[in-house]
Structure formats: C-alpha cells, structure tokens
Amino acid sequence: NAGVTQTPKFQVLKTGQSMTLQCAQDMNHEYMSWYRQDPGMGLRLIHYSVGAGITDQGEVPNGYNVSRSTTEDFPLRLLSAAPSQTSVYFCASKGESYGYTFGSGTRLTVV
Amino acid sequence: GQQLNQSPQSMFIQEGEDVSMNCTSSSIFNTWLWYKQDPGEGPVLLIALYKAGELTSNGRLTAQFGITRKDSFLNISASIPSDVGIYFCAVPTSGTYKYIFGTGTRLKVLA
C-alpha cells in the first residue's frame, strides 16, 4: 500500500517554464489537497478537490491549475513558473475520517 | 483569511525535558488536529481533538482542545532525539475537507 505518491521529488525550472507535479493515491480517498510549505509560513492550501471532477481554490491559488479526472490522481500545473513559486509542495488525501495523509513532497526551485 | 498562530516558532531543549507549545486563532473551530513533520518528509497526524476541553494522549504526547475553542495545546513529556521536527496544528474550515495549518513549531532536541 503506497499511500500518496508524489513525483518528481526534486525539480529545477527556469522562469517562464511550465510543468506538472504529479500526485496519486491508492486509498480510494475522495478528498485531495495541494499545499506549499515556505519557511515561517507553515503549510498553505493551494487547491483542493472533494471528488473526481470537482476542484476549488484554497488560500494561494494564483499561478496554479488543477484537475481531477479520476479519484486516484490530482496533478498540479504551473503554467509559467516564477521565482516566488520556489517552495516545497505537498499533496495529501483523506477519506471520511479526520486527518489528511501526506506525500513526501516535491522540492521545486525556480531560477 | 483565517490564520493559526503557533508559539513558540522554534525551540531547543535538552533530552529528557518536557515541551509545551500552543496554537491560537481568532476564530472558533470544532476540531483541532496536531501533525508532526520529520525532516524531508510530509506531515503525519499525531492527535485529533473533537470537543472543547478534551484532553487526549498518544504515548508521550498530550494535546488539549481549548475551552474557548480558539486554541489548542500540545505537550511532549521526556523528550528524546527522535522528537526533532516541525509540529503543526490544523483545523477543518469547511465541512471536513478544507484544512488550514498553523505556522509550525520547530523542535530541536540536544542530546
């Protein structure tokens, strides 16, 4: 049972490049979320999904797109990377009980 | 937007000491959760609290749901080196799926 799998673990992008951070869960969880973690700012919610085909914005959605075509996958897209998007990104999923299960993160650097 | 403030921001303690940290908000919440993040990993759920005044333990960890429902506290007794990490509080802000996290308390244990 893999839980929440994020790829890649590390990525360096040039300003203006686009990329997709992948997230997959094998627990049949309905709810999935993307967070970014920056020093001193904790974890901030980017986007979340309450089921396949349903997504909504979190606290810091600008510059990011998401889609949820299946229960298992919830990719995060950066259309035009900016240095301000340098961060560690976490994907998480949960079922009906309290508590999200997190992936191990993607460390993104935009130069 | 809603914000969870954690205190202290960081702390160094000697192995064997007890640790206390707290999380406060200007809003009322009906559930409080505590997570721990080990270096290089995603956060892991430690304790969930569902009722004002509730005191819940998980091994050497004890958490309390503040009576005002605007705060929560986490205590670690007899700290050991593996307690090193970042501790986050979290609350669900919309139904049971949109979580916000606190700014984190970074704990370092000196052997």
Short mmCIF file of C-alpha atoms in Angstrom, two decimals:
data_model
loop_
_atom_site.label_atom_id
_atom_site.label_comp_id
_atom_site.label_asym_id
_atom_site.label_seq_id
_atom_site.Cartn_x
_atom_site.Cartn_y
_atom_site.Cartn_z
CA ASN A 1 0.00 0.00 0.00
CA ALA A 2 1.88 3.07 -1.29
CA GLY A 3 -0.39 5.80 0.18
CA VAL A 4 0.20 9.17 -1.50
CA THR A 5 2.90 9.23 -4.16
CA GLN A 6 4.39 12.47 -5.47
CA THR A 7 6.71 12.86 -8.43
CA PRO A 8 9.25 14.24 -9.01
CA LYS A 9 10.97 14.66 -5.63
CA PHE A 10 13.16 17.49 -6.88
CA GLN A 11 12.82 19.88 -9.83
CA VAL A 12 14.60 22.97 -11.07
CA LEU A 13 12.76 25.19 -13.54
CA LYS A 14 13.65 28.34 -15.39
CA THR A 15 11.36 31.33 -15.05
CA GLY A 16 8.51 31.02 -17.54
CA GLN A 17 8.69 27.26 -17.94
CA SER A 18 5.68 25.10 -17.27
CA MET A 19 5.46 21.79 -15.51
CA THR A 20 3.10 19.39 -13.79
CA LEU A 21 3.61 17.99 -10.32
CA GLN A 22 2.09 14.53 -10.14
CA CYS A 23 0.13 13.13 -7.21
CA ALA A 24 -1.52 9.73 -6.94
CA GLN A 25 -3.20 7.95 -4.04
CA ASP A 26 -4.26 4.32 -3.79
CA MET A 27 -6.57 4.56 -0.76
CA ASN A 28 -9.75 5.43 -2.69
CA HIS A 29 -9.94 8.76 -0.85
CA GLU A 30 -12.45 11.33 -2.05
CA TYR A 31 -10.67 14.42 -0.77
CA MET A 32 -7.30 15.63 -2.04
CA SER A 33 -5.37 18.83 -1.48
CA TRP A 34 -2.20 20.60 -2.53
CA TYR A 35 -0.16 22.65 -0.06
CA ARG A 36 3.02 24.63 -0.34
CA GLN A 37 5.46 24.97 2.53
CA ASP A 38 7.66 28.02 2.94
CA PRO A 39 9.90 28.87 5.91
CA GLY A 40 7.99 30.59 8.69
CA MET A 41 4.67 30.37 6.85
CA GLY A 42 3.60 26.83 7.59
CA LEU A 43 1.53 24.93 5.07
CA ARG A 44 -0.71 26.99 2.81
CA LEU A 45 -3.57 25.46 0.84
CA ILE A 46 -3.32 25.95 -2.93
CA HIS A 47 -6.23 23.93 -4.34
CA TYR A 48 -8.38 21.10 -3.14
CA SER A 49 -10.83 18.55 -4.54
CA VAL A 50 -13.83 16.84 -2.98
CA GLY A 51 -14.13 14.21 -5.68
CA ALA A 52 -13.49 13.42 -9.32
CA GLY A 53 -14.42 16.41 -11.46
CA ILE A 54 -14.73 18.82 -8.52
CA THR A 55 -11.98 21.25 -7.52
CA ASP A 56 -11.83 24.56 -5.69
CA GLN A 57 -9.33 27.23 -4.71
CA GLY A 58 -7.51 27.42 -1.42
CA GLU A 59 -5.61 30.30 0.18
CA VAL A 60 -2.92 30.79 -2.51
CA PRO A 61 -4.28 29.57 -5.89
CA ASN A 62 -2.76 32.16 -8.23
CA GLY A 63 -0.32 30.70 -10.75
CA TYR A 64 -1.54 27.12 -10.29
CA ASN A 65 -4.13 24.96 -12.02
CA VAL A 66 -5.54 21.60 -11.01
CA SER A 67 -7.88 18.99 -12.41
CA ARG A 68 -9.31 15.76 -11.01
CA SER A 69 -10.29 13.40 -13.78
CA THR A 70 -10.01 10.28 -11.59
CA THR A 71 -10.29 9.55 -7.87
CA GLU A 72 -6.64 8.50 -7.76
CA ASP A 73 -4.86 11.42 -9.46
CA PHE A 74 -4.67 15.12 -8.65
CA PRO A 75 -1.94 16.86 -10.68
CA LEU A 76 -0.83 20.44 -10.00
CA ARG A 77 0.17 22.54 -13.01
CA LEU A 78 2.40 25.57 -13.08
CA LEU A 79 1.72 27.36 -16.35
CA SER A 80 4.54 29.91 -16.20
CA ALA A 81 6.89 29.36 -13.28
CA ALA A 82 8.07 32.34 -11.23
CA PRO A 83 10.80 32.54 -8.56
CA SER A 84 8.05 33.17 -5.98
CA GLN A 85 6.88 29.61 -6.62
CA THR A 86 10.09 28.17 -5.25
CA SER A 87 8.82 26.01 -2.41
CA VAL A 88 8.17 22.51 -1.18
CA TYR A 89 4.85 21.17 -2.45
CA PHE A 90 2.81 18.55 -0.65
CA CYS A 91 -0.13 16.57 -1.91
CA ALA A 92 -2.49 14.98 0.61
CA SER A 93 -5.61 12.85 0.61
CA LYS A 94 -8.26 11.82 3.13
CA GLY A 95 -11.32 9.66 3.41
CA GLU A 96 -14.30 10.29 5.67
CA SER A 97 -12.31 10.22 8.90
CA TYR A 98 -10.37 13.23 10.10
CA GLY A 99 -6.79 13.68 9.08
CA TYR A 100 -5.06 14.02 5.74
CA THR A 101 -2.33 11.59 4.65
CA PHE A 102 0.55 13.45 3.04
CA GLY A 103 3.01 12.53 0.33
CA SER A 104 6.73 13.06 0.84
CA GLY A 105 6.79 16.30 -1.14
CA THR A 106 8.32 17.87 -4.25
CA ARG A 107 11.06 20.42 -3.75
CA LEU A 108 10.80 22.98 -6.56
CA THR A 109 13.33 25.67 -7.36
CA VAL A 110 12.59 28.33 -9.98
CA VAL A 111 15.63 30.24 -11.21
CA GLY B 1 -8.17 34.90 5.79
CA GLN B 2 -8.24 32.60 8.75
CA GLN B 3 -4.93 32.08 10.44
CA LEU B 4 -3.48 29.76 13.03
CA ASN B 5 -0.58 31.15 15.02
CA GLN B 6 1.79 28.76 16.74
CA SER B 7 4.11 29.53 19.60
CA PRO B 8 6.99 29.26 20.04
CA GLN B 9 8.26 29.42 16.47
CA SER B 10 11.25 27.25 17.41
CA MET B 11 12.81 25.78 20.49
CA PHE B 12 15.92 23.96 21.61
CA ILE B 13 15.55 21.63 24.55
CA GLN B 14 17.65 19.10 26.39
CA GLU B 15 16.83 15.42 26.02
CA GLY B 16 14.52 14.37 28.85
CA GLU B 17 12.83 17.74 29.22
CA ASP B 18 9.12 18.33 28.79
CA VAL B 19 7.93 20.52 25.91
CA SER B 20 4.85 22.72 25.58
CA MET B 21 3.55 24.50 22.51
CA ASN B 22 0.29 26.12 21.54
CA CYS B 23 -1.83 27.16 18.61
CA THR B 24 -4.25 30.07 18.64
CA SER B 25 -6.84 31.54 16.33
CA SER B 26 -9.25 34.46 16.29
CA SER B 27 -11.98 32.09 15.06
CA ILE B 28 -13.80 29.22 16.72
CA PHE B 29 -13.23 25.70 15.45
CA ASN B 30 -14.91 22.43 16.35
CA THR B 31 -11.95 20.16 15.63
CA TRP B 32 -8.25 20.56 16.22
CA LEU B 33 -5.51 18.30 14.91
CA TRP B 34 -1.79 18.06 15.55
CA TYR B 35 0.74 16.86 12.99
CA LYS B 36 4.47 16.20 13.10
CA GLN B 37 6.81 16.62 10.15
CA ASP B 38 10.13 14.78 10.21
CA PRO B 39 12.95 16.33 8.19
CA GLY B 40 12.47 15.65 4.47
CA GLU B 41 9.06 14.05 4.91
CA GLY B 42 5.41 15.02 4.79
CA PRO B 43 3.43 15.75 7.98
CA VAL B 44 1.92 12.83 9.88
CA LEU B 45 -1.18 13.04 12.05
CA LEU B 46 -0.46 12.69 15.79
CA ILE B 47 -3.67 13.55 17.61
CA ALA B 48 -7.20 14.70 16.75
CA LEU B 49 -9.44 16.60 19.21
CA TYR B 50 -13.20 16.86 18.78
CA LYS B 51 -14.61 18.51 21.90
CA ALA B 52 -13.85 21.71 23.81
CA GLY B 53 -11.85 20.89 26.94
CA GLU B 54 -10.90 17.44 25.65
CA LEU B 55 -7.53 16.06 26.72
CA THR B 56 -6.09 13.27 24.56
CA SER B 57 -2.83 11.36 24.84
CA ASN B 58 -0.74 9.40 22.37
CA GLY B 59 2.23 7.91 24.17
CA ARG B 60 4.36 10.79 25.48
CA LEU B 61 2.22 13.33 23.67
CA THR B 62 -0.79 15.03 25.23
CA ALA B 63 -2.98 17.53 23.45
CA GLN B 64 -5.80 19.68 24.74
CA PHE B 65 -8.70 21.36 22.94
CA GLY B 66 -9.02 24.82 24.48
CA ILE B 67 -12.25 25.62 26.31
CA THR B 68 -12.81 28.74 24.17
CA ARG B 69 -12.45 26.61 21.01
CA LYS B 70 -9.95 29.19 19.75
CA ASP B 71 -6.81 27.39 20.84
CA SER B 72 -5.11 24.06 21.41
CA PHE B 73 -2.02 22.88 23.26
CA LEU B 74 0.48 20.08 22.73
CA ASN B 75 2.80 18.72 25.40
CA ILE B 76 5.62 16.26 24.92
CA SER B 77 6.99 14.59 28.02
CA ALA B 78 10.56 13.36 28.47
CA SER B 79 11.72 14.41 25.02
CA ILE B 80 14.03 12.15 23.00
CA PRO B 81 16.15 12.90 19.91
CA SER B 82 13.54 11.49 17.50
CA ASP B 83 11.08 14.18 18.64
CA VAL B 84 13.02 16.57 16.39
CA GLY B 85 10.83 18.04 13.65
CA ILE B 86 8.15 20.59 12.97
CA TYR B 87 4.83 20.37 14.79
CA PHE B 88 1.75 21.79 13.09
CA CYS B 89 -1.75 22.39 14.30
CA ALA B 90 -4.57 22.18 11.77
CA VAL B 91 -8.32 22.75 11.62
CA PRO B 92 -11.01 21.92 9.06
CA THR B 93 -12.57 25.18 7.90
CA SER B 94 -15.29 23.97 5.57
CA GLY B 95 -17.03 20.71 6.24
CA THR B 96 -14.37 18.10 6.93
CA TYR B 97 -12.11 18.53 3.93
CA LYS B 98 -10.68 22.08 3.67
CA TYR B 99 -7.90 22.19 6.23
CA ILE B 100 -5.70 25.11 7.18
CA PHE B 101 -2.43 24.64 9.02
CA GLY B 102 -0.55 26.70 11.55
CA THR B 103 2.83 28.29 11.06
CA GLY B 104 4.58 25.43 12.86
CA THR B 105 6.85 24.97 15.88
CA ARG B 106 10.32 23.66 15.06
CA LEU B 107 11.69 21.45 17.83
CA LYS B 108 15.36 20.60 18.23
CA VAL B 109 16.49 18.23 20.94
CA LEU B 110 20.01 18.40 22.32
CA ALA B 111 21.28 15.02 23.48
#
